[in-house]
PDB file of C-alpha atoms in Angstrom:
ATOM      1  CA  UNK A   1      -5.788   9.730   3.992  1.00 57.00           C
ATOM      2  CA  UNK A   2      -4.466   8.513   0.430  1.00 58.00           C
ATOM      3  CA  UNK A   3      -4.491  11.320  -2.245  1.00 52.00           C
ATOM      4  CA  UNK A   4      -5.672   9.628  -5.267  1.00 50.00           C
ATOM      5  CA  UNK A   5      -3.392  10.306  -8.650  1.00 47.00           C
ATOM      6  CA  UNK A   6      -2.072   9.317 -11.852  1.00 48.00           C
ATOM      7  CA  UNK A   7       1.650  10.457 -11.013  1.00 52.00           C
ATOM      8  CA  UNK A   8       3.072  12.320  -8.138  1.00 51.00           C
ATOM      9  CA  UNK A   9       2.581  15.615  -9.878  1.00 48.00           C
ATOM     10  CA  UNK A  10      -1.283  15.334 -10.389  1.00 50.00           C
ATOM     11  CA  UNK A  11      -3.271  14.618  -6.970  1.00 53.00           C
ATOM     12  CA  UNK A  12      -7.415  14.405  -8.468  1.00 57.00           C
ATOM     13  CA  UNK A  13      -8.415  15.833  -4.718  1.00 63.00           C
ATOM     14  CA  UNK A  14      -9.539  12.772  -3.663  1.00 71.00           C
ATOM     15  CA  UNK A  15      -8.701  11.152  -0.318  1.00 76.00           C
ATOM     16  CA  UNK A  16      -9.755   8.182   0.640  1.00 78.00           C
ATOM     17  CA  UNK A  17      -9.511   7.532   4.695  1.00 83.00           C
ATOM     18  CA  UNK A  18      -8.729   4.155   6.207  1.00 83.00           C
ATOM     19  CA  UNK A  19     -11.696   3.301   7.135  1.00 85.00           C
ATOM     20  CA  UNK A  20     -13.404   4.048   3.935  1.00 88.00           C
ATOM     21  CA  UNK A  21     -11.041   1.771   2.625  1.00 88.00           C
ATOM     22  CA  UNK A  22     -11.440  -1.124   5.305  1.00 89.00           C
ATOM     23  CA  UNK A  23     -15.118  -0.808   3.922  1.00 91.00           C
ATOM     24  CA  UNK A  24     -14.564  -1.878   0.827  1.00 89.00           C
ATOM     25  CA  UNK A  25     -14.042  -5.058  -0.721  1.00 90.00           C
ATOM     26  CA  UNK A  26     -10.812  -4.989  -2.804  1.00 89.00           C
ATOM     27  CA  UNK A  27     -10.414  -8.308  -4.475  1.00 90.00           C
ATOM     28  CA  UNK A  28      -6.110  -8.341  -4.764  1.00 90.00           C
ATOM     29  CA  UNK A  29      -3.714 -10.690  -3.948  1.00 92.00           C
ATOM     30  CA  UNK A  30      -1.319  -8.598  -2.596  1.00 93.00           C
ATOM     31  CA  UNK A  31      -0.627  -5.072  -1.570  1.00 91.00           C
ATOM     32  CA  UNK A  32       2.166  -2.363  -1.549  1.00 91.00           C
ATOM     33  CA  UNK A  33       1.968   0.790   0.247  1.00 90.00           C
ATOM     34  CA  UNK A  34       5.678   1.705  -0.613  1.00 85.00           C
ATOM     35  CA  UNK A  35       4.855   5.251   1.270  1.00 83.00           C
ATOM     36  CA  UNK A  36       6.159   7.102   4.453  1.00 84.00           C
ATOM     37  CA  UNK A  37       4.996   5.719   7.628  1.00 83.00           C
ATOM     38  CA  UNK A  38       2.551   3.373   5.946  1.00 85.00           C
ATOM     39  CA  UNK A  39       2.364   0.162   8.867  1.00 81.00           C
ATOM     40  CA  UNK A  40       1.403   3.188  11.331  1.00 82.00           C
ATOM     41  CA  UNK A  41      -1.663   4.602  12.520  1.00 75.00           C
ATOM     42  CA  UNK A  42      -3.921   5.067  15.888  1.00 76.00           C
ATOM     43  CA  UNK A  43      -3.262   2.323  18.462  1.00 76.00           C
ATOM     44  CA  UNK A  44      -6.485   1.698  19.710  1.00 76.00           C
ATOM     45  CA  UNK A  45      -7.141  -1.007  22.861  1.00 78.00           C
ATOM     46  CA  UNK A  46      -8.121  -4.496  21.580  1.00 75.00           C
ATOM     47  CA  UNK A  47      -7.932  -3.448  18.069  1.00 72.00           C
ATOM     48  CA  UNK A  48      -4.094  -2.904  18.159  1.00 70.00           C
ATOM     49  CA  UNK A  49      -2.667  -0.675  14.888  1.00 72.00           C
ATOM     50  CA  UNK A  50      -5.615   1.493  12.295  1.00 75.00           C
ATOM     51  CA  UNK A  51      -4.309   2.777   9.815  1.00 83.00           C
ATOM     52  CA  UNK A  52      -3.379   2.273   5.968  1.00 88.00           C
ATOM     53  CA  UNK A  53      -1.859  -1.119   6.421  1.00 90.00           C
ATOM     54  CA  UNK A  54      -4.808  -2.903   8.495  1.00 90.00           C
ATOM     55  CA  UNK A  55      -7.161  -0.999   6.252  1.00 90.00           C
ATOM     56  CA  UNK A  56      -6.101  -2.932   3.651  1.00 91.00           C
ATOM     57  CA  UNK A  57      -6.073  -6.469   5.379  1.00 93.00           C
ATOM     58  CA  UNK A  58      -9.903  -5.580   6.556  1.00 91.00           C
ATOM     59  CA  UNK A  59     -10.747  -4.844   2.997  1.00 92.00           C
ATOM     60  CA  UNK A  60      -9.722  -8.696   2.497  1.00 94.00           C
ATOM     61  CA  UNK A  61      -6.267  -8.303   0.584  1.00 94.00           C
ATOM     62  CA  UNK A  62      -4.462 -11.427   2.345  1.00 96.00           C
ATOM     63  CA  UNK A  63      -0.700  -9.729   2.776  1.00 96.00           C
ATOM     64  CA  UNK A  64       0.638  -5.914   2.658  1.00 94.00           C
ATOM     65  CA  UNK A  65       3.796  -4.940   2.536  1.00 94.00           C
ATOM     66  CA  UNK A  66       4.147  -1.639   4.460  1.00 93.00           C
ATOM     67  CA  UNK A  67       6.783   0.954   5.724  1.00 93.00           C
ATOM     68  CA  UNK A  68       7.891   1.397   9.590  1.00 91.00           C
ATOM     69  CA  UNK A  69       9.723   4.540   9.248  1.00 90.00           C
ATOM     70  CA  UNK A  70       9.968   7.385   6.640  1.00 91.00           C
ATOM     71  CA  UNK A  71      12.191   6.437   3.894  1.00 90.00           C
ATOM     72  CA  UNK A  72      14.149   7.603   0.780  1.00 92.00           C
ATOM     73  CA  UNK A  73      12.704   8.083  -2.041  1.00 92.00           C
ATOM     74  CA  UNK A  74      15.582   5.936  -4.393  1.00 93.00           C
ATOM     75  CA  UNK A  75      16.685   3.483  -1.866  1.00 95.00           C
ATOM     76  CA  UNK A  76      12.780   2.872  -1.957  1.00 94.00           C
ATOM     77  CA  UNK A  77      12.394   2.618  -5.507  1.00 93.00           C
ATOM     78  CA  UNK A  78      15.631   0.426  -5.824  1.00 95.00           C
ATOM     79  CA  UNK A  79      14.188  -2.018  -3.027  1.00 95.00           C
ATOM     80  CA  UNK A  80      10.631  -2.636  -4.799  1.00 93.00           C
ATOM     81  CA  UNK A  81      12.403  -2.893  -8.071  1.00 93.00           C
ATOM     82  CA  UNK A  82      14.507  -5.862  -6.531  1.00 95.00           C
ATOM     83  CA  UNK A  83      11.323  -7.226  -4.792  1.00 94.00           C
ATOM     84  CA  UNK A  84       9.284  -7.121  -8.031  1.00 93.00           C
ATOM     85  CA  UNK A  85      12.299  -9.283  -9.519  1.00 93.00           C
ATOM     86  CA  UNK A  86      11.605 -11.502  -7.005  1.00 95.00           C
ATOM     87  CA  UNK A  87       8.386 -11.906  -6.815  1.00 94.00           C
ATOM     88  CA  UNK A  88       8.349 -12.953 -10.513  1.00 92.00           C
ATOM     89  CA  UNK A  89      11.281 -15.533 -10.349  1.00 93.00           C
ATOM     90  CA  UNK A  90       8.388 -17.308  -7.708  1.00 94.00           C
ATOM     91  CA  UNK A  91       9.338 -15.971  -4.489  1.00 96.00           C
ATOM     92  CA  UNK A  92       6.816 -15.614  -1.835  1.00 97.00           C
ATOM     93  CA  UNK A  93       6.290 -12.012  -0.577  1.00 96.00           C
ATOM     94  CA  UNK A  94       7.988 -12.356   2.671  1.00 97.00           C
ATOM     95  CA  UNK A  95      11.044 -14.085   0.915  1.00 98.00           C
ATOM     96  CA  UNK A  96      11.306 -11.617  -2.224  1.00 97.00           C
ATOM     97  CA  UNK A  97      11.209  -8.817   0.321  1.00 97.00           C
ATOM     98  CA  UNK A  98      14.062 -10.481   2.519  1.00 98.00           C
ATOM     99  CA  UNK A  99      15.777 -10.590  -0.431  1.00 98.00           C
ATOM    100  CA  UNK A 100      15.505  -7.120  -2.050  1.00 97.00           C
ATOM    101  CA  UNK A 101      16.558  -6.036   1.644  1.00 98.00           C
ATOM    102  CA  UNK A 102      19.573  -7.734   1.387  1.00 98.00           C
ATOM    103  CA  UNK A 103      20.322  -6.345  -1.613  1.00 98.00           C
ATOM    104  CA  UNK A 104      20.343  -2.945  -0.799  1.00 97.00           C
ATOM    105  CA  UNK A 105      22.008  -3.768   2.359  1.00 97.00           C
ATOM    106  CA  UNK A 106      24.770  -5.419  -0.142  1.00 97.00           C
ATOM    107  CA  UNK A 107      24.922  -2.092  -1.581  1.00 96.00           C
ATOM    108  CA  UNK A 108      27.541   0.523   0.179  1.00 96.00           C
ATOM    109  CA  UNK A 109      25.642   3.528  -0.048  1.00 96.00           C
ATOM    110  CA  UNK A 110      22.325   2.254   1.259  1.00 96.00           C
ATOM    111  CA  UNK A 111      23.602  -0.327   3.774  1.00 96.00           C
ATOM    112  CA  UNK A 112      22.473   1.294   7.107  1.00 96.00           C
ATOM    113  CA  UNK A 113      18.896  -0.244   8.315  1.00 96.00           C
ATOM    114  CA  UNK A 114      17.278   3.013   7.638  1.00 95.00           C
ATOM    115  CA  UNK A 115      17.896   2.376   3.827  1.00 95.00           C
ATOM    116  CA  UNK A 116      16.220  -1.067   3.536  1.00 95.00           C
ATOM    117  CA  UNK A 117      14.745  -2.351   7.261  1.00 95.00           C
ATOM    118  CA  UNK A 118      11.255   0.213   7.498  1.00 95.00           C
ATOM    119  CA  UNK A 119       9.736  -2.478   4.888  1.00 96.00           C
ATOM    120  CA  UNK A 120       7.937  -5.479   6.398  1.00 95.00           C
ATOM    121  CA  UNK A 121       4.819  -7.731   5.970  1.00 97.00           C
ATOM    122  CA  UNK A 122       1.764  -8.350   7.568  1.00 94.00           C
ATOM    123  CA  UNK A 123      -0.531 -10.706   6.840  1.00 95.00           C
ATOM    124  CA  UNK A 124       0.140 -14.319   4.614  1.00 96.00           C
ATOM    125  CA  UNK A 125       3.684 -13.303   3.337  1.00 95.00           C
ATOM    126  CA  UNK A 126       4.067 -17.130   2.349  1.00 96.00           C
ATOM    127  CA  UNK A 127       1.594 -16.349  -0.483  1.00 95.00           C
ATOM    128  CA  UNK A 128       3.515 -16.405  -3.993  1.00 95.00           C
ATOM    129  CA  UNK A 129       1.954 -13.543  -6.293  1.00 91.00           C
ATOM    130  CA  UNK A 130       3.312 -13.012  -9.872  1.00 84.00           C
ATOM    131  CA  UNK A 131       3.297  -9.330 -10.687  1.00 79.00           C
ATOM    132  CA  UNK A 132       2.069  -8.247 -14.020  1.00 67.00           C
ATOM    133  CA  UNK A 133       5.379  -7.542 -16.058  1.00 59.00           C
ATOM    134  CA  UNK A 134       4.077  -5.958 -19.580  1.00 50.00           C
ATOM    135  CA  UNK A 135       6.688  -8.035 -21.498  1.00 53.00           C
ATOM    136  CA  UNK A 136       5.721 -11.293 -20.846  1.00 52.00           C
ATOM    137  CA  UNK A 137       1.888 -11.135 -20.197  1.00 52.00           C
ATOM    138  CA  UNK A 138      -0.515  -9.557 -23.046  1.00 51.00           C
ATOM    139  CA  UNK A 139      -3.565  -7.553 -22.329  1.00 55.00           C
ATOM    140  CA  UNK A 140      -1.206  -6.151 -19.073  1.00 53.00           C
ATOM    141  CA  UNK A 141      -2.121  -2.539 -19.842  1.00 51.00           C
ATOM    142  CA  UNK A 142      -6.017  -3.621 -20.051  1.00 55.00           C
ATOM    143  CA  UNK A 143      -5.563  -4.942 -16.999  1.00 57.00           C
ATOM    144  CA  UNK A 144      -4.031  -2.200 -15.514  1.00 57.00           C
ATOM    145  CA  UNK A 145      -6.758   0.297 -16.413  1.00 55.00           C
ATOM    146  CA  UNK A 146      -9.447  -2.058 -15.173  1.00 59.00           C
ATOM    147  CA  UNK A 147      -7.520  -1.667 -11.911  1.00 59.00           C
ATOM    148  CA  UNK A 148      -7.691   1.985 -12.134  1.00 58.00           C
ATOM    149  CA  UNK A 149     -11.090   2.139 -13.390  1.00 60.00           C
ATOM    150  CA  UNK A 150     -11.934  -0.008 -10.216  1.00 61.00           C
ATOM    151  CA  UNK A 151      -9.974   2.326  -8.214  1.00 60.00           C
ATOM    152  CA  UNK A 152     -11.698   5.453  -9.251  1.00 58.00           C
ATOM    153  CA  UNK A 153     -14.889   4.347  -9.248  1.00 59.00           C
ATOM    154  CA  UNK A 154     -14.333   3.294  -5.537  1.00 60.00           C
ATOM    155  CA  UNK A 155     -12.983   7.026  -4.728  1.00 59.00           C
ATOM    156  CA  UNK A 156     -16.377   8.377  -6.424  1.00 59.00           C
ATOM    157  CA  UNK A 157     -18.459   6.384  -4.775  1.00 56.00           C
ATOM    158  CA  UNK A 158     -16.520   6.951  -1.400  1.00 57.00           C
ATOM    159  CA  UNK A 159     -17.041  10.287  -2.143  1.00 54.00           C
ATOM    160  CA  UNK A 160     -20.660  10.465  -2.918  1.00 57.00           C
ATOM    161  CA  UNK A 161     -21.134   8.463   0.379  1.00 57.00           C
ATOM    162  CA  UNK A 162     -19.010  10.892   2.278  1.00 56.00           C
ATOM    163  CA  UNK A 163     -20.712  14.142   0.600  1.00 53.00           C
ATOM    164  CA  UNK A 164     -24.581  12.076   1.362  1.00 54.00           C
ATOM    165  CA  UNK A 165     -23.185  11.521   5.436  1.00 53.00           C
ATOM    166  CA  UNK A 166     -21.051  10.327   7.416  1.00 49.00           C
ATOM    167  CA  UNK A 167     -21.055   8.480  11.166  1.00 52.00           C
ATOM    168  CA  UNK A 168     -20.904  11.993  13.770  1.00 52.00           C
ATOM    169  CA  UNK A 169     -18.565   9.654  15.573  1.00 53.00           C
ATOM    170  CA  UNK A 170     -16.090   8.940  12.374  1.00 50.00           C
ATOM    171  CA  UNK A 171     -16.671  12.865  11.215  1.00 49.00           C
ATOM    172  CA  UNK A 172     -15.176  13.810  15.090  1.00 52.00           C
ATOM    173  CA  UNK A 173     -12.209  11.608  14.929  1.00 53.00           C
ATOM    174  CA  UNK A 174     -11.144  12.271  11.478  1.00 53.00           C
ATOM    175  CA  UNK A 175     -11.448  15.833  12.444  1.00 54.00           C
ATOM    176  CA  UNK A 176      -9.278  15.215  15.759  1.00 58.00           C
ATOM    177  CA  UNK A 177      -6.493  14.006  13.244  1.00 57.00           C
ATOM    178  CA  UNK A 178      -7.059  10.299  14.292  1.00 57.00           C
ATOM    179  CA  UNK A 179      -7.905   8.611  11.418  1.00 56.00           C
TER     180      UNK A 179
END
């Protein structure tokens, strides 16, 4: 499940499963689970992959951009910086992510694969999505709390729904560990 918080220090106890969120309908354009692990899940037969990553595509965001493998922390948060870069110079996803990866692959202490390969997308990476840089767009902060409004009001609901009942047959595989 996802842990709902505000930074890494403050979890609200809130966690959302995947298929709680591959029942909503999440109206972005793109989206980033820069996390551990975050293109895995249960392989089921004929459905292939659940998990975070296809949770997201069945909530109807068009491309994710998910990790393969667990990965470090800064070589992380130097690849998304370089994507973002991209991504507002007018790259598509798949080509600002090919391109932060190179970058950190340019770079001598992260140029192993484990460093910059676990990243990949699924879903429409030719899509070009402008992310919402505070310097050059106003209202960007609005915006953002909108988003996080949206995104709490989603975990209460999800939770009043869970608390009200949930499908026995959901209930016994989340409590298996499968979801």
């Amino acid at each position: 499940g996802f842990q709902l918080a505000s930074d890494s220090a403050s979890a609200t106890g809130i966690t959302l499963r995947a298929w709680e969120i591959a029942r909503a309908r999440l109206p972005y354009a793109m989206g980033v689970l820069a996390g551990c692990e975050t293109a895995g899940g249960r392989v089921t037969n004929g459905e292939g992959v659940l998990g975070p990553t296809s949770a997201f595509l069945s909530a109807g965001v068009p491309v994710v951009v998910s990790s393969r493998w667990p990965v470090d922390d800064d070589a992380t948060a130097e690849l998304m910086k370089h994507f973002y870069d991209h991504l507002a110079a007018g790259s598509n996803v798949a080509a600002a992510l090919r391109a932060a990866q190179l970058e950190v692959r340019g770079n001598r202490r992260t140029s192993h694969p484990f460093y910059w390969a676990g990243f990949a997308v699924v879903g429409d990476g030719t899509r070009v999505v402008r992310p919402l840089l505070a310097e050059s767009q106003p209202g960007v902060w609005f915006k953002a709390l909108v988003g996080a409004a949206l995104v709490a009001g989603l975990a209460g609901w999800t939770w009043r729904r869970r608390r009200r009942r949930a499908p026995p047959r959901v209930v016994a595989a989340a409590q298996a560990g499968e979801i």
